[in-house]
Short mmCIF file of C-alpha atoms in Angstrom, two decimals:
data_model
loop_
_atom_site.label_atom_id
_atom_site.label_comp_id
_atom_site.label_asym_id
_atom_site.label_seq_id
_atom_site.Cartn_x
_atom_site.Cartn_y
_atom_site.Cartn_z
CA MET A 12 67.76 10.14 -27.84
CA TYR A 13 65.65 10.60 -24.55
CA ALA A 14 68.41 9.47 -22.20
CA ASN A 15 69.07 13.10 -20.90
CA PHE A 16 65.43 14.02 -21.00
CA GLN A 17 64.48 15.62 -17.58
CA PRO A 18 60.75 16.11 -16.97
CA LYS A 19 59.78 19.62 -16.15
CA LYS A 20 59.24 20.05 -12.39
CA VAL A 21 55.67 21.10 -11.53
CA ALA A 22 55.12 23.07 -8.39
CA LYS A 23 53.84 20.93 -5.66
CA VAL A 24 50.22 21.79 -4.56
CA SER A 25 50.18 22.23 -0.75
CA SER A 26 48.10 19.62 0.89
CA LYS A 27 46.09 22.26 2.46
CA ILE A 28 44.81 23.42 -0.84
CA GLU A 29 44.36 19.80 -1.98
CA ARG A 30 42.18 19.13 1.07
CA GLU A 31 40.20 22.41 0.64
CA ALA A 32 36.44 21.64 0.08
CA PRO A 33 34.57 23.36 -2.69
CA GLU A 34 32.72 26.51 -1.35
CA ILE A 35 29.38 25.68 0.14
CA VAL A 36 26.68 28.02 -0.96
CA ASN A 37 24.25 28.88 1.74
CA TRP A 38 20.69 28.48 0.51
CA VAL A 39 19.49 31.68 2.00
CA ASP A 40 22.20 33.67 0.22
CA GLN A 41 21.70 31.56 -3.02
CA LEU A 42 17.85 32.36 -2.76
CA SER A 43 18.58 36.11 -2.34
CA GLN A 44 20.93 36.12 -5.23
CA THR A 45 18.35 34.17 -7.54
CA ILE A 46 15.63 36.70 -6.73
CA ASP A 47 18.01 39.60 -7.55
CA GLU A 48 18.88 37.91 -10.86
CA LEU A 49 15.27 37.28 -11.84
CA SER A 50 13.73 40.53 -10.57
CA GLU A 51 16.52 42.71 -12.08
CA GLY A 52 16.84 40.88 -15.37
CA LYS A 53 20.49 39.92 -14.66
CA SER A 54 20.12 36.11 -15.25
CA ASN A 55 21.71 34.87 -18.49
CA ASN A 56 19.61 31.67 -18.16
CA ARG A 57 16.27 32.31 -16.65
CA GLU A 58 15.27 28.74 -16.70
CA GLU A 59 18.24 27.90 -14.69
CA SER A 60 17.31 30.50 -12.08
CA LEU A 61 13.82 29.50 -11.99
CA GLU A 62 14.98 25.98 -11.37
CA THR A 63 17.05 27.02 -8.40
CA LEU A 64 14.26 29.13 -7.06
CA VAL A 65 11.75 26.35 -7.23
CA ASP A 66 14.26 23.97 -5.80
CA ILE A 67 14.73 26.16 -2.79
CA LEU A 68 11.24 27.04 -2.11
CA ALA A 69 10.16 23.40 -2.31
CA SER A 70 13.18 22.10 -0.10
CA HIS A 71 13.27 24.96 2.52
CA HIS A 72 10.71 26.75 4.58
CA ALA A 73 11.59 30.20 3.26
CA SER A 74 8.82 32.32 4.73
CA SER A 75 10.95 34.82 6.58
CA GLN A 76 13.46 35.01 3.67
CA ILE A 77 10.90 36.05 1.21
CA GLU A 78 8.63 37.94 3.43
CA ASP A 79 9.98 41.40 2.37
CA ARG A 80 10.52 40.48 -1.24
CA LEU A 81 7.23 39.10 -2.29
CA GLU A 82 6.64 41.85 -4.85
CA ASP A 83 10.03 41.09 -6.39
CA VAL A 84 9.49 37.29 -6.48
CA LEU A 85 5.94 37.23 -7.73
CA GLY A 86 6.68 40.13 -10.24
CA ALA A 87 9.62 38.10 -11.81
CA LEU A 88 7.64 34.90 -11.97
CA LYS A 89 4.73 36.73 -13.53
CA ARG A 90 6.96 37.93 -16.24
CA SER A 91 8.34 34.53 -16.99
CA LEU A 92 4.83 33.16 -17.15
CA LEU A 93 3.67 35.61 -19.61
CA LYS A 94 6.90 35.88 -21.73
CA ASN A 95 6.19 33.17 -24.11
CA SER A 96 9.84 32.25 -24.44
CA SER A 97 9.55 28.58 -23.74
CA THR A 98 7.09 26.15 -22.40
CA HIS A 99 9.51 24.97 -19.55
CA GLU A 100 10.06 28.55 -18.41
CA ALA A 101 6.30 29.18 -18.10
CA CYS A 102 5.76 25.87 -16.23
CA LEU A 103 8.75 26.62 -13.79
CA ALA A 104 7.18 30.14 -13.24
CA ALA A 105 3.68 28.61 -12.54
CA LYS A 106 5.23 26.24 -9.97
CA GLY A 107 7.23 29.01 -8.50
CA ILE A 108 4.11 31.00 -7.90
CA ALA A 109 2.51 28.03 -6.11
CA LEU A 110 5.64 27.37 -3.86
CA THR A 111 5.70 31.17 -3.10
CA PHE A 112 2.27 30.98 -1.74
CA ILE A 113 2.93 28.00 0.38
CA ASN A 114 5.94 29.86 1.91
CA MET A 115 3.79 32.93 2.55
CA GLU A 116 2.68 32.24 6.17
CA ASP A 117 4.01 35.48 7.71
CA ILE A 118 1.70 37.95 6.04
CA SER A 119 -1.79 39.14 6.89
CA GLU A 120 -4.95 37.70 5.31
CA SER A 121 -5.68 40.99 3.48
CA GLU A 122 -2.02 41.02 1.93
CA GLY A 123 -2.32 37.47 0.89
CA ASP A 124 -5.73 38.14 -0.85
CA ASP A 125 -4.12 41.31 -2.59
CA LEU A 126 -1.24 39.28 -3.94
CA TYR A 127 -3.64 36.44 -5.01
CA ARG A 128 -5.83 38.81 -7.00
CA ARG A 129 -2.83 40.42 -8.65
CA ILE A 130 -1.56 36.96 -9.93
CA LEU A 131 -5.09 35.48 -10.66
CA PRO A 132 -5.65 37.12 -14.15
CA SER A 133 -2.25 35.91 -15.49
CA LEU A 134 -2.96 32.32 -14.64
CA ARG A 135 -6.55 32.29 -16.03
CA ASN A 136 -5.23 33.96 -19.12
CA ARG A 137 -2.56 31.36 -19.64
CA ILE A 138 -5.09 28.45 -18.93
CA LYS A 139 -7.48 29.95 -21.53
CA ASP A 140 -5.18 31.11 -24.25
CA SER A 141 -1.92 28.95 -24.17
CA GLU A 142 -1.74 26.29 -26.87
CA GLN A 143 0.63 24.25 -24.84
CA VAL A 144 -1.17 21.73 -22.70
CA ASP A 145 1.82 21.60 -20.11
CA ILE A 146 1.45 25.35 -19.50
CA LYS A 147 -2.39 24.88 -19.04
CA ILE A 148 -1.91 22.16 -16.63
CA SER A 149 0.77 23.79 -14.56
CA CYS A 150 -1.35 26.95 -14.33
CA LEU A 151 -4.48 24.78 -13.40
CA GLN A 152 -2.41 23.22 -10.55
CA THR A 153 -1.18 26.56 -9.29
CA LEU A 154 -4.58 28.25 -9.54
CA ALA A 155 -6.21 25.56 -7.36
CA LEU A 156 -3.58 25.56 -4.86
CA ILE A 157 -3.16 29.22 -4.23
CA THR A 158 -7.14 29.68 -4.46
CA TYR A 159 -7.23 27.09 -1.68
CA THR A 160 -4.74 28.76 0.42
CA ALA A 161 -5.16 32.55 -0.13
CA ALA A 162 -8.60 33.38 -1.80
CA SER A 163 -11.62 34.79 -0.34
CA ASP A 164 -14.86 32.79 -0.14
CA ILE A 165 -16.25 34.57 -3.20
CA ASP A 166 -13.06 34.02 -5.24
CA LYS A 167 -13.13 30.40 -4.36
CA GLN A 168 -16.60 30.15 -5.80
CA LEU A 169 -15.74 32.19 -8.89
CA VAL A 170 -12.78 30.03 -9.76
CA ARG A 171 -14.74 26.86 -8.95
CA ASP A 172 -17.24 27.98 -11.54
CA TYR A 173 -14.47 28.87 -13.97
CA LEU A 174 -13.13 25.25 -13.62
CA PHE A 175 -16.50 23.57 -14.05
CA ASP A 176 -17.04 25.48 -17.14
CA LEU A 177 -13.96 24.17 -18.58
CA ILE A 178 -14.98 20.74 -17.58
CA GLU A 179 -18.76 21.03 -18.71
CA THR A 180 -18.00 22.52 -21.96
CA ASP A 181 -15.21 20.26 -23.03
CA GLY A 182 -12.81 23.24 -23.12
CA ALA A 183 -14.87 25.44 -25.45
CA ASP A 184 -13.21 28.92 -25.36
CA PHE A 185 -10.27 27.57 -23.87
CA ASN A 186 -8.16 27.11 -27.11
CA VAL A 187 -8.06 23.37 -27.04
CA GLU A 188 -8.54 22.75 -30.76
CA SER A 189 -4.97 21.89 -31.39
CA LEU A 190 -4.63 19.55 -28.43
CA SER A 191 -4.47 15.74 -29.14
CA PRO A 192 -6.97 13.41 -27.44
CA ASN A 193 -4.39 12.33 -24.80
CA GLU A 194 -3.61 16.00 -24.10
CA LEU A 195 -7.33 16.67 -23.65
CA ASP A 196 -7.63 13.80 -21.15
CA ASN A 197 -4.75 15.10 -19.18
CA LEU A 198 -6.13 18.68 -19.08
CA PHE A 199 -9.61 17.51 -18.12
CA SER A 200 -8.17 15.16 -15.44
CA GLU A 201 -6.22 18.05 -13.96
CA ALA A 202 -9.33 20.31 -14.16
CA LEU A 203 -11.35 17.76 -12.17
CA GLN A 204 -8.73 17.55 -9.41
CA ALA A 205 -8.56 21.28 -9.29
CA TYR A 206 -12.40 21.43 -8.91
CA GLY A 207 -12.28 18.97 -6.23
CA ILE A 208 -9.72 20.90 -4.23
CA LEU A 209 -11.78 24.00 -4.45
CA PHE A 210 -15.10 22.17 -3.54
CA ALA A 211 -13.24 21.20 -0.24
CA ALA A 212 -12.16 24.74 0.18
CA SER A 213 -15.75 26.12 -0.19
CA PHE A 214 -17.75 23.29 1.61
CA THR A 215 -15.59 21.93 4.34
CA THR A 216 -14.11 25.08 6.04
CA GLY A 217 -15.86 27.83 7.77
CA VAL A 218 -19.68 27.92 8.19
CA VAL A 219 -21.13 25.76 5.53
CA ASP A 220 -24.73 26.50 4.16
CA PHE A 221 -26.11 23.00 3.39
CA ASP A 222 -28.61 24.32 0.87
CA VAL A 223 -25.83 26.01 -1.17
CA LEU A 224 -23.72 22.72 -0.88
CA TRP A 225 -26.61 20.62 -2.17
CA GLU A 226 -27.32 22.91 -5.05
CA GLU A 227 -23.75 22.70 -6.14
CA LEU A 228 -23.73 19.01 -5.71
CA GLU A 229 -26.99 18.55 -7.96
CA LYS A 230 -25.54 21.05 -10.64
CA VAL A 231 -22.12 19.23 -11.02
CA MET A 232 -23.06 15.54 -10.22
CA PRO A 233 -24.57 14.68 -13.71
CA VAL A 234 -21.35 15.85 -15.41
CA HIS A 235 -19.25 13.65 -12.99
CA GLU A 236 -21.47 10.78 -13.68
CA MET A 237 -20.81 11.08 -17.29
CA LEU A 238 -17.01 11.33 -16.69
CA LEU A 239 -17.10 8.15 -14.64
CA GLU A 240 -17.63 6.43 -18.17
CA SER A 241 -14.65 7.95 -19.67
CA PRO A 242 -12.15 5.66 -21.30
CA ASP A 243 -9.35 7.49 -19.60
CA LYS A 244 -8.51 6.06 -16.20
CA ASP A 245 -7.19 9.40 -14.54
CA ILE A 246 -10.41 11.06 -15.59
CA ARG A 247 -12.55 8.19 -14.12
CA ILE A 248 -10.57 8.41 -10.87
CA ALA A 249 -10.60 12.13 -10.44
CA ALA A 250 -14.44 12.10 -11.12
CA GLY A 251 -14.89 9.39 -8.63
CA GLU A 252 -12.79 11.03 -5.89
CA ASN A 253 -14.89 14.22 -6.43
CA VAL A 254 -18.09 12.20 -6.05
CA GLY A 255 -16.75 10.66 -2.73
CA LEU A 256 -15.84 14.12 -1.51
CA MET A 257 -19.17 15.66 -2.31
CA PHE A 258 -21.25 12.90 -0.69
CA GLU A 259 -18.93 12.64 2.19
CA THR A 260 -19.59 16.32 2.94
CA ALA A 261 -23.38 16.07 2.23
CA ASN A 262 -23.79 12.90 4.20
CA ILE A 263 -22.47 14.56 7.25
CA PHE A 264 -25.43 16.87 7.38
CA LEU A 265 -27.94 14.19 6.03
CA LYS A 266 -26.94 11.35 8.32
CA SER A 267 -26.24 13.30 11.54
CA ASP A 268 -29.50 15.32 11.16
CA SER A 269 -31.69 12.16 10.76
CA ASP A 270 -30.01 10.69 13.91
CA GLU A 271 -30.84 13.86 16.00
CA GLU A 272 -34.67 13.67 15.19
CA GLY A 273 -36.42 12.57 18.38
CA ASP A 274 -39.33 10.17 18.43
CA GLY A 275 -42.70 11.77 17.77
CA GLU A 276 -41.05 14.69 16.04
CA GLU A 277 -41.95 15.49 12.37
CA GLU A 278 -39.29 14.18 10.21
CA THR A 279 -37.56 16.69 7.94
CA VAL A 280 -37.69 15.64 4.30
CA LYS A 281 -33.92 15.15 3.24
CA PRO A 282 -33.06 15.66 -0.34
CA GLU A 283 -31.79 12.80 -2.30
CA TYR A 284 -29.86 12.93 -5.48
CA ASP A 285 -32.26 12.07 -8.43
CA ASN A 286 -30.06 9.21 -9.99
CA MET A 287 -28.73 7.92 -6.73
CA ASP A 288 -29.44 4.29 -7.62
CA GLY A 289 -27.81 4.55 -11.02
CA LEU A 290 -24.73 6.46 -9.52
CA VAL A 291 -24.12 3.94 -6.84
CA HIS A 292 -24.32 1.02 -9.52
CA THR A 293 -21.68 2.93 -11.63
CA LEU A 294 -19.40 3.35 -8.71
CA LYS A 295 -19.79 -0.34 -7.58
CA GLU A 296 -19.04 -1.53 -11.12
CA LEU A 297 -15.88 0.40 -11.13
CA SER A 298 -14.96 -0.94 -7.77
CA ILE A 299 -14.88 -4.43 -9.15
CA ASP A 300 -13.94 -3.70 -12.82
CA SER A 301 -12.08 -6.73 -14.15
CA SER A 302 -12.17 -5.74 -17.95
CA ARG A 303 -8.98 -6.98 -19.71
CA ARG A 304 -9.30 -4.06 -21.94
CA ARG A 305 -7.77 -2.02 -19.25
CA ALA A 306 -4.11 -2.52 -17.92
CA LYS A 307 -3.82 -4.60 -14.82
CA SER A 308 -2.18 -1.83 -12.86
CA ASP A 309 -5.09 0.62 -13.91
CA ARG A 310 -7.65 -1.85 -12.76
CA THR A 311 -5.96 -2.20 -9.35
CA GLU A 312 -5.52 1.41 -8.81
CA GLN A 313 -9.22 2.12 -9.97
CA LYS A 314 -10.66 -0.62 -7.73
CA SER A 315 -8.75 0.64 -4.68
CA VAL A 316 -10.05 4.07 -5.15
CA PHE A 317 -13.71 3.30 -6.05
CA ARG A 318 -13.98 1.05 -3.12
CA ASP A 319 -13.45 3.96 -0.82
CA VAL A 320 -15.65 6.16 -2.92
CA VAL A 321 -18.55 3.54 -2.51
CA ARG A 322 -18.00 3.42 1.24
CA SER A 323 -18.15 7.36 1.29
CA VAL A 324 -21.32 7.55 -0.70
CA GLU A 325 -23.35 4.56 0.98
CA GLU A 326 -21.91 4.33 4.34
CA ASN A 327 -20.53 7.82 5.15
CA VAL A 328 -17.12 6.24 5.86
CA ARG A 329 -14.20 8.48 5.37
CA PRO A 330 -11.09 7.15 3.72
CA SER A 331 -7.77 7.77 5.66
CA GLU A 332 -4.05 8.13 4.83
CA GLU A 333 -1.24 7.76 7.30
CA LEU A 334 2.04 9.75 7.01
CA LYS A 335 5.09 9.12 9.20
CA ILE A 336 6.80 12.41 9.87
CA GLY A 337 9.96 12.52 12.13
CA GLY A 338 9.01 9.40 13.95
CA LYS A 339 5.38 10.43 14.43
CA VAL A 340 2.32 9.16 12.59
CA LEU A 341 -0.23 11.65 11.16
CA THR A 342 -3.57 10.34 10.09
CA PHE A 343 -5.61 12.51 7.47
CA ARG A 344 -9.08 11.49 7.33
CA GLY A 345 -11.58 12.22 4.46
CA TRP A 346 -11.46 13.26 0.85
CA ALA A 347 -11.73 16.81 2.03
CA LYS A 348 -8.15 16.50 3.49
CA ILE A 349 -6.58 13.85 1.17
CA LEU A 350 -7.25 15.61 -2.18
CA PRO A 351 -5.55 18.95 -1.00
CA LEU A 352 -2.65 17.02 0.76
CA ASN A 353 -2.02 15.29 -2.68
CA ALA A 354 -1.92 18.79 -4.22
CA PHE A 355 0.59 20.00 -1.71
CA ARG A 356 2.55 16.69 -2.13
CA HIS A 357 2.70 17.09 -5.93
CA VAL A 358 4.06 20.61 -5.90
CA LEU A 359 6.46 20.20 -3.03
CA GLY A 360 7.97 16.95 -4.18
CA GLN A 361 10.76 15.86 -1.90
CA GLY A 362 10.13 18.86 0.25
CA PHE A 363 6.76 17.68 1.25
CA GLN A 364 7.69 16.17 4.53
CA HIS A 365 9.98 19.04 5.53
CA HIS A 366 7.06 21.45 5.02
CA LEU A 367 4.57 19.29 6.89
CA LYS A 368 7.08 19.47 9.87
CA THR A 369 7.94 23.14 9.72
CA ASN A 370 5.26 25.10 7.78
CA ASP A 371 2.56 26.70 10.17
CA MET A 372 0.37 27.35 7.31
CA MET A 373 0.05 23.67 6.49
CA LYS A 374 -0.34 22.82 10.12
CA GLY A 375 -3.16 25.37 10.19
CA ILE A 376 -4.86 23.98 7.03
CA PHE A 377 -4.84 20.43 8.14
CA ARG A 378 -4.82 21.06 11.86
CA TYR A 379 -2.22 18.91 13.29
CA SER A 380 0.83 19.20 15.49
CA ILE A 381 4.08 17.33 15.51
CA GLY A 382 4.23 16.31 19.19
CA ARG A 383 2.77 12.97 19.82
CA GLN A 384 3.63 9.48 18.79
CA GLN A 385 0.47 9.40 16.76
CA GLU A 386 -1.71 12.33 15.66
CA ASP A 387 -4.95 12.59 13.97
CA ALA A 388 -5.48 15.65 11.76
CA ASP A 389 -8.55 17.32 12.58
CA ASP A 390 -10.34 14.68 14.72
CA SER A 391 -7.91 13.49 17.39
CA GLY A 392 -9.47 12.28 20.45
CA ASP A 393 -7.23 14.65 22.50
CA ASP A 394 -9.32 17.72 23.19
CA ASP A 395 -6.20 19.67 23.81
CA ALA A 396 -4.49 18.68 20.49
CA PHE A 397 -6.30 21.50 18.69
CA ASP A 398 -8.88 24.25 19.05
CA LYS A 399 -12.21 22.86 17.99
CA SER A 400 -13.61 26.47 17.63
CA THR A 401 -11.41 26.72 14.53
CA LEU A 402 -13.26 23.70 12.84
CA SER A 403 -15.81 24.12 10.26
CA ASN A 404 -19.47 23.12 11.13
CA VAL A 405 -18.84 20.05 8.80
CA ASP A 406 -16.03 18.84 10.77
CA ARG A 407 -17.63 19.63 14.09
CA LYS A 408 -20.67 17.51 12.92
CA PHE A 409 -18.44 14.66 11.91
CA ILE A 410 -16.48 14.70 15.15
CA ASN A 411 -19.74 14.94 17.27
CA ASP A 412 -21.20 11.95 15.38
CA GLU A 413 -18.02 9.96 15.89
CA ASN A 414 -18.11 10.65 19.57
CA LYS A 415 -21.68 9.71 19.78
CA LYS A 416 -21.07 6.38 18.04
CA SER A 417 -18.18 5.75 20.41
CA ARG A 418 -20.25 6.35 23.35
CA THR A 419 -23.08 4.21 22.04
CA LYS A 420 -20.72 1.40 21.35
CA GLN A 421 -19.30 1.72 24.97
CA LEU A 422 -22.70 1.63 26.53
CA ARG A 423 -23.88 -1.41 24.43
CA ASN A 424 -20.55 -3.35 25.37
CA ALA A 425 -21.25 -2.45 28.98
CA ARG A 426 -24.71 -3.74 28.87
CA LEU A 427 -23.64 -7.01 27.11
CA GLY A 428 -21.03 -7.41 29.68
CA LYS A 429 -23.39 -7.13 32.57
CA GLU A 430 -25.80 -9.55 30.80
CA SER A 431 -23.19 -12.23 30.25
CA SER A 432 -22.03 -11.79 33.92
CA GLY A 433 -25.55 -12.56 35.29
CA TYR A 434 -26.25 -9.24 36.73
#
């Protein structure tokens, strides 16, 4: 039956067509097209377009590409944030706002402040009014990061107070009644982290007034002490890191000022936190916690963090983190650098190292350069590595103290060397 069957001939596809690679989309063109779709309402799938935008802004340094389109980008993101279409869309929009500000290095300070003020009410409203914890958390993370990078000193203070109000009142007036206990823990953990970032922004950059710093510490420390007893590990750690940050900053004034007092001079009375003994006791207990009621991994993480916190509070020792970037090692010292660094790491994801290498705004914030085999952010021993006039008085005090300790150690070693040699 099939003896005379002849299969139909199919036109042969040329080897040239077979070898032709799929079209490679240039990320710059793709970014422009995505902004057009979002700003002009052309996108059939806003979530997909937002995912593309977020991925490009995280993976590439797009400052020059979005410089002339910031109004379009932020306008589209703001609409998606407020649209109430889906939780995922709102979270993507919030993340997109943060990434836009990270890529916003080629504009003036006044332009950045203007854009910040225009987006601020939308973030605050979503944090307060949304019934979805994921939206609240995404907006908290974005609010903290863009306030850190773009806000004026007064706005940093206002947002810091706003965050502390959320923490201190257990979310009263923040529409948290429908949230589960686990969701509440996640929300307060993020609020604590956001507060810490803005404490660093207010009290470790520029000219710092110690009296204002100490007043803030005394106001917020009792609440942090209470949260150190939280059953939630992330809340305990976030509260502990903030405690480390606050005393790290205050101790630079307290320790260095006491060292500078000469013999015979009347000693200045230094303030001391009222419940210092109780606070240190709690921190030490958390640094050695072996309770089997907690998971082993939780205990390990907690003990590691609180050992650093105890050293910061008692000995004025800054924790450090090393990152290897393009064959170079960057060292970031102190909670005031590590906590904001973690915020950038979280929002940038896999693009974190790329932005560390290429983003001048991040280099300016953390004061490092990619040029030597090993580089200390802020306090490198190489005087030519950065302009010390740009440092806050907190950082200058720390660097001067470290240099003084180093010189004292060198002199002591020199004297010991002479004594041992018999001279």
